[in-house]
Amino acid sequence: MHSRNSSKTFRIAFATLAAGTLVVLSACSSSSPEPTEGSSEVEFPAATGSGAPVVLDDAQWEALVEAANAEGELIVYSSPPGTEETFAQFSEEYPDINVTVVREPTSDLIARMDQEIAAGVAGADVTWHSQPAWAAGQAEAGALNALQLAPETADAGWSDFSVGDYYLQVMANPYLLGWNTQIGEPVDNIEDLIETAGTTPVGIAEPISQNGMFQLETWMDAYGGEDFLEELSALNHTVIRSTTPLAQSLAAGEVGYVILMQPGLLDQLKEEGAPVEQIVPDDGHVTGFAYGPMTLAGADHPAAAQVFVNWLMSQPTQQLMVDEHGPMSAPVILDGTEGALGWDEVEPVNDADWPQERRDEFRAVWDTYFQPGQ
């Protein structure tokens, strides 16, 4: 395994594309040896200062792509389902770069990266998950590099959507409602579902994280506080810990409706012939979880990581994400992107507003009405 040193500068030598030496701007300044004759260097100092996105000029971007191609590899740690196949398509545009995607739930990814960072072991080059608070903590510790944006990326307006330093929101998934078309009726929103379900079994994803808690709290604010939880608990319900078995239960007809469903799962089952449908609630009380990329200081392939981040924000990739991981909202809807929700249609949770104490308080209220498996 490769060692990780959060204070060192990473240099990638490659054939000179233009006269002079190129230094790609980064989060902090660092002294370095003069480049050898006939080569240029792209510098990646570890993040110790402001990590606001850095906008490159055309020559800098061209050189960064050349450096990424020379690296030839990219390792992505990703939490959303299905991103293995989606992110593998990066190699279609950059065939010299082989992509390896490690997909695990966010909590598992974070635990893995924390261990690798603490041990000084290079793992991910870039990670893609929904926890900006983790990014803030690791950035302060010097474990992340500032994002470097191509001129086209910056011109589209992406740099306006950084959340603190080192983390930039690229998409947000809303929570969905779903039903089995053989035993459930179409519904438009959560209030409609409560009125329509009757004795039909209803599956509810257990609110383990602040994401689900925030959606439930938003509904409580709109529909009568704890009275809403009481009405929800009065349904013929089952609380299921994970959305994957929740989706499978709906497809099998074990439940007729599902609440707090994540995108992607029901689409896949529907393609396989399952009698399922889903909707984004139409009542204006839609929350979800935003995803954004972070690049790791000490990565073995830092240039490829930066090129990948820009690829995520390109119009073809944005359309790919809408098609493969929708419904989703995007902060920047580029010309030609079809089917994306507006950024104001989904309110992503701010995990900084949900410390453990607040999560415990919400869970205590929830547990007075619900128990897993009931």
XYZ file of C-alpha atoms in Angstrom:
374
model
C 0.000 0.000 0.000
C 1.070 3.574 -0.549
C 1.784 6.009 2.226
C -0.196 9.206 2.582
C 1.458 12.387 3.844
C -0.980 15.251 4.293
C 1.754 17.879 4.291
C 3.582 16.937 1.123
C 3.239 18.320 -2.404
C 2.344 15.925 -5.190
C 4.012 16.487 -8.536
C 3.216 14.851 -11.825
C 5.761 15.368 -14.591
C 4.600 15.202 -18.175
C 5.709 16.334 -21.606
C 5.527 20.077 -22.075
C 2.462 21.190 -23.988
C 3.307 24.872 -23.926
C 6.345 26.963 -23.242
C 7.230 27.519 -19.594
C 6.294 25.762 -16.391
C 2.663 25.250 -15.390
C 1.656 25.388 -11.754
C -2.031 24.670 -11.146
C -3.304 26.861 -8.336
C -4.212 25.125 -5.103
C -5.348 25.725 -1.553
C -2.053 26.847 -0.157
C 1.372 27.922 -1.331
C 4.340 25.584 -1.301
C 7.939 25.845 -2.365
C 9.175 23.221 -4.804
C 12.291 22.356 -6.818
C 12.700 23.742 -10.305
C 11.275 21.407 -12.946
C 13.677 19.363 -14.989
C 14.373 20.486 -18.533
C 11.767 19.303 -21.033
C 9.019 18.734 -18.471
C 6.384 20.684 -16.568
C 4.870 20.073 -13.162
C 1.351 20.238 -11.817
C 1.452 20.858 -8.086
C -1.108 19.608 -5.587
C -0.300 21.045 -2.162
C -2.252 19.564 0.723
C -5.234 21.604 1.872
C -4.328 23.766 4.834
C -5.931 27.102 4.016
C -8.991 28.275 2.142
C -10.366 25.551 -0.070
C -12.656 27.615 -2.268
C -12.763 26.188 -5.815
C -9.883 27.372 -8.019
C -10.708 28.343 -11.607
C -8.096 27.289 -14.166
C -7.393 28.953 -17.470
C -7.425 27.033 -20.763
C -3.713 26.204 -20.727
C -3.810 25.036 -17.122
C -6.817 22.843 -17.791
C -5.219 21.300 -20.877
C -2.098 20.486 -18.884
C -4.145 19.033 -16.026
C -5.912 16.670 -18.433
C -2.546 15.609 -19.833
C -1.323 14.867 -16.321
C -4.484 12.861 -15.584
C -3.992 10.777 -18.711
C -0.418 10.095 -17.643
C -1.625 8.869 -14.244
C -3.922 6.429 -16.028
C -5.928 5.399 -12.965
C -8.725 6.751 -10.776
C -10.267 5.354 -7.585
C -13.703 6.675 -6.589
C -15.453 5.945 -3.292
C -19.189 6.429 -3.871
C -22.322 5.950 -1.761
C -25.373 6.184 -4.122
C -26.588 2.862 -5.607
C -25.741 2.206 -9.240
C -22.879 4.666 -9.545
C -20.417 1.881 -10.369
C -21.743 1.637 -13.923
C -22.383 5.364 -14.265
C -18.924 6.451 -13.165
C -17.275 3.778 -15.297
C -18.444 5.799 -18.315
C -15.835 8.430 -17.411
C -13.374 6.199 -19.287
C -15.385 6.609 -22.490
C -14.409 10.277 -22.574
C -10.966 9.697 -21.036
C -9.947 6.256 -22.359
C -6.418 6.543 -20.943
C -7.825 6.581 -17.378
C -9.051 3.333 -15.855
C -11.767 3.844 -13.192
C -12.308 1.717 -10.102
C -15.480 2.503 -8.128
C -15.852 1.333 -4.544
C -19.515 1.652 -3.529
C -20.650 1.403 0.064
C -23.206 3.225 2.241
C -22.051 6.664 3.335
C -21.394 5.652 6.940
C -19.205 2.747 5.823
C -17.326 4.899 3.312
C -16.612 7.555 5.906
C -15.378 4.986 8.426
C -13.119 3.472 5.772
C -11.665 6.816 4.726
C -11.158 7.906 8.327
C -9.105 4.764 8.919
C -7.071 5.225 5.740
C -6.382 8.887 6.477
C -5.378 8.130 10.076
C -3.063 5.335 8.901
C -1.508 7.450 6.153
C -2.683 5.016 3.479
C -3.749 6.205 0.038
C -7.196 4.895 -0.851
C -9.721 7.061 -2.675
C -8.661 9.735 -5.125
C -12.122 11.269 -4.970
C -15.185 10.496 -2.873
C -18.849 11.188 -3.645
C -21.311 11.231 -0.771
C -23.833 13.429 1.043
C -22.003 14.524 4.197
C -20.500 18.041 3.884
C -19.811 18.061 7.625
C -17.311 15.252 7.076
C -15.689 17.328 4.356
C -15.429 20.326 6.683
C -13.699 18.282 9.372
C -11.255 16.576 7.037
C -10.503 19.819 5.202
C -9.574 21.458 8.502
C -7.257 18.516 9.169
C -5.579 18.990 5.767
C -6.913 15.781 4.241
C -8.624 17.321 1.196
C -7.488 19.260 -1.841
C -9.327 22.297 -3.164
C -11.402 21.598 -6.270
C -9.956 22.881 -9.543
C -12.521 23.910 -12.150
C -12.124 24.038 -15.898
C -13.053 27.363 -17.526
C -16.208 25.805 -18.989
C -17.234 24.420 -15.590
C -16.772 27.780 -13.897
C -18.552 29.666 -16.701
C -21.602 27.436 -16.200
C -21.846 28.676 -12.601
C -20.870 25.581 -10.620
C -18.427 27.405 -8.352
C -21.370 29.246 -6.786
C -22.577 26.030 -5.163
C -19.701 25.191 -2.863
C -20.782 24.295 0.672
C -17.998 25.707 2.771
C -14.622 24.834 1.340
C -13.599 21.681 -0.521
C -17.163 20.444 -1.111
C -19.427 21.364 -4.015
C -23.033 20.160 -4.332
C -23.742 18.674 -7.750
C -27.110 16.958 -7.363
C -29.844 16.259 -4.828
C -32.222 13.303 -4.672
C -35.705 13.801 -3.213
C -37.506 11.342 -1.007
C -40.236 9.559 -2.969
C -43.560 7.894 -2.304
C -44.286 4.620 -4.085
C -47.113 2.156 -4.543
C -47.765 -1.309 -5.900
C -50.137 -0.852 -8.849
C -51.934 -4.130 -8.096
C -52.898 -3.375 -4.504
C -52.380 0.365 -4.053
C -53.849 3.485 -5.622
C -51.945 6.426 -7.117
C -51.231 9.215 -4.630
C -49.878 12.738 -4.992
C -48.328 13.462 -1.604
C -48.028 12.146 1.957
C -51.371 13.601 3.073
C -53.054 11.906 0.120
C -51.345 8.596 0.993
C -52.567 8.708 4.601
C -56.136 9.345 3.416
C -55.996 6.707 0.656
C -54.135 3.765 2.233
C -56.936 2.492 4.468
C -55.999 -1.017 5.639
C -53.497 -1.581 2.822
C -50.051 -2.388 4.302
C -47.631 0.541 4.253
C -43.836 0.260 4.496
C -41.879 3.123 6.089
C -38.110 3.442 5.904
C -36.700 3.755 9.397
C -35.251 7.273 9.927
C -31.744 6.234 10.921
C -29.948 9.291 9.561
C -30.695 12.990 9.722
C -31.900 12.806 6.103
C -35.055 10.854 6.894
C -35.525 12.710 10.159
C -35.480 16.036 8.323
C -38.159 14.878 5.861
C -40.367 13.663 8.693
C -39.821 16.865 10.656
C -40.713 18.895 7.547
C -43.972 16.969 7.234
C -44.638 17.431 10.950
C -44.188 21.198 10.578
C -46.641 21.210 7.669
C -49.222 18.739 8.983
C -49.756 19.258 12.697
C -46.596 18.236 14.539
C -46.851 14.986 16.475
C -50.431 14.610 15.258
C -48.889 13.777 11.884
C -46.805 10.983 13.433
C -49.895 9.673 15.177
C -51.825 9.548 11.894
C -48.883 7.862 10.196
C -48.542 5.286 12.958
C -52.276 4.517 12.759
C -51.779 3.087 9.271
C -51.304 -0.660 8.801
C -47.581 -0.055 8.761
C -44.251 -1.828 8.974
C -40.990 0.016 9.669
C -38.156 -1.387 7.553
C -34.568 -0.408 8.288
C -33.216 -0.152 4.727
C -34.736 1.147 1.500
C -33.533 -1.868 -0.503
C -35.732 -4.425 1.333
C -38.445 -1.759 1.451
C -38.447 -1.580 -2.356
C -38.366 -5.368 -2.626
C -41.297 -5.643 -0.240
C -43.324 -3.271 -2.424
C -42.463 -5.195 -5.596
C -43.495 -8.478 -3.927
C -46.846 -7.045 -2.836
C -46.052 -7.411 0.855
C -46.866 -3.709 1.213
C -48.977 -1.515 -1.029
C -47.250 1.803 -0.336
C -43.777 2.930 0.675
C -42.662 6.121 2.405
C -39.149 7.653 2.424
C -38.087 5.775 -0.718
C -34.808 6.732 -2.393
C -34.533 7.088 -6.204
C -33.173 4.310 -8.349
C -34.444 1.243 -6.531
C -38.017 1.179 -7.806
C -36.918 2.125 -11.336
C -34.723 -0.961 -11.481
C -37.492 -3.209 -10.185
C -39.982 -1.706 -12.637
C -37.616 -2.434 -15.525
C -37.597 -6.047 -14.328
C -41.388 -6.147 -14.568
C -42.430 -5.297 -11.008
C -45.839 -3.535 -10.689
C -44.494 -0.410 -8.971
C -44.779 3.334 -9.466
C -43.278 6.316 -7.646
C -43.742 10.071 -7.425
C -42.046 13.162 -6.097
C -44.669 14.583 -3.682
C -46.393 17.628 -5.144
C -47.069 19.488 -1.887
C -43.875 21.583 -1.791
C -42.551 19.805 1.309
C -39.887 17.745 -0.450
C -36.513 17.188 1.168
C -33.629 14.956 0.223
C -29.903 14.525 0.260
C -27.348 16.387 -1.845
C -24.243 14.727 -3.226
C -20.933 16.328 -3.996
C -17.371 15.298 -4.849
C -14.315 15.735 -2.621
C -10.699 15.118 -3.672
C -8.320 13.515 -1.196
C -4.945 15.033 -0.365
C -2.313 12.339 -0.647
C -4.217 10.593 -3.443
C -2.186 8.549 -5.889
C -4.027 10.123 -8.849
C -4.758 13.752 -7.932
C -4.977 15.094 -11.484
C -7.420 12.368 -12.551
C -9.505 13.206 -9.477
C -9.830 16.843 -10.561
C -10.702 15.887 -14.145
C -13.357 13.489 -12.831
C -14.945 16.228 -10.702
C -15.271 18.447 -13.777
C -16.689 15.543 -15.782
C -19.422 15.189 -13.157
C -20.501 18.767 -13.864
C -20.472 18.565 -17.661
C -23.744 18.611 -19.596
C -23.511 15.024 -20.923
C -22.799 13.686 -17.434
C -25.539 15.805 -15.925
C -27.977 14.234 -18.389
C -26.555 10.801 -17.580
C -27.132 11.384 -13.865
C -30.718 12.544 -14.463
C -31.411 9.476 -16.610
C -29.735 6.933 -14.334
C -30.193 8.436 -10.860
C -33.301 10.577 -11.092
C -35.531 12.025 -9.970
C -32.897 14.577 -9.048
C -32.418 18.285 -8.843
C -29.332 20.100 -10.040
C -28.066 23.543 -9.046
C -27.016 24.278 -12.623
C -29.309 23.006 -15.383
C -27.282 23.240 -18.567
C -28.769 23.730 -22.023
C -30.096 20.437 -23.297
C -30.488 18.761 -19.903
C -33.943 17.204 -19.767
C -35.885 15.967 -16.769
C -33.929 17.580 -13.947
C -35.875 19.110 -11.083
C -35.134 22.709 -10.182
C -32.701 23.200 -7.324
C -35.429 24.890 -5.272
C -37.757 21.883 -5.615
C -35.742 19.771 -3.168
C -34.472 21.015 0.177
C -31.331 19.048 1.060
C -30.681 18.421 4.715
C -27.931 20.483 6.296
C -26.224 17.860 8.417
C -24.467 20.567 10.430
C -27.910 21.420 11.824
C -28.379 17.856 13.043
C -25.794 17.085 15.724
C -26.144 13.846 17.624
C -28.152 15.512 20.380
C -30.824 16.682 17.960
C -30.964 13.283 16.247
C -31.401 11.592 19.624
C -34.206 13.976 20.527
C -36.044 13.313 17.276
C -35.575 9.587 17.600
C -37.024 9.640 21.117
C -40.219 11.230 19.741
C -40.318 8.803 16.800
C -39.934 5.783 19.094
C -43.044 6.741 21.045
C -45.066 6.006 17.880
C -43.016 3.456 15.930
C -40.786 0.470 16.450
C -38.798 -1.310 13.701
C -40.711 -4.218 12.236
C -44.082 -3.002 13.544
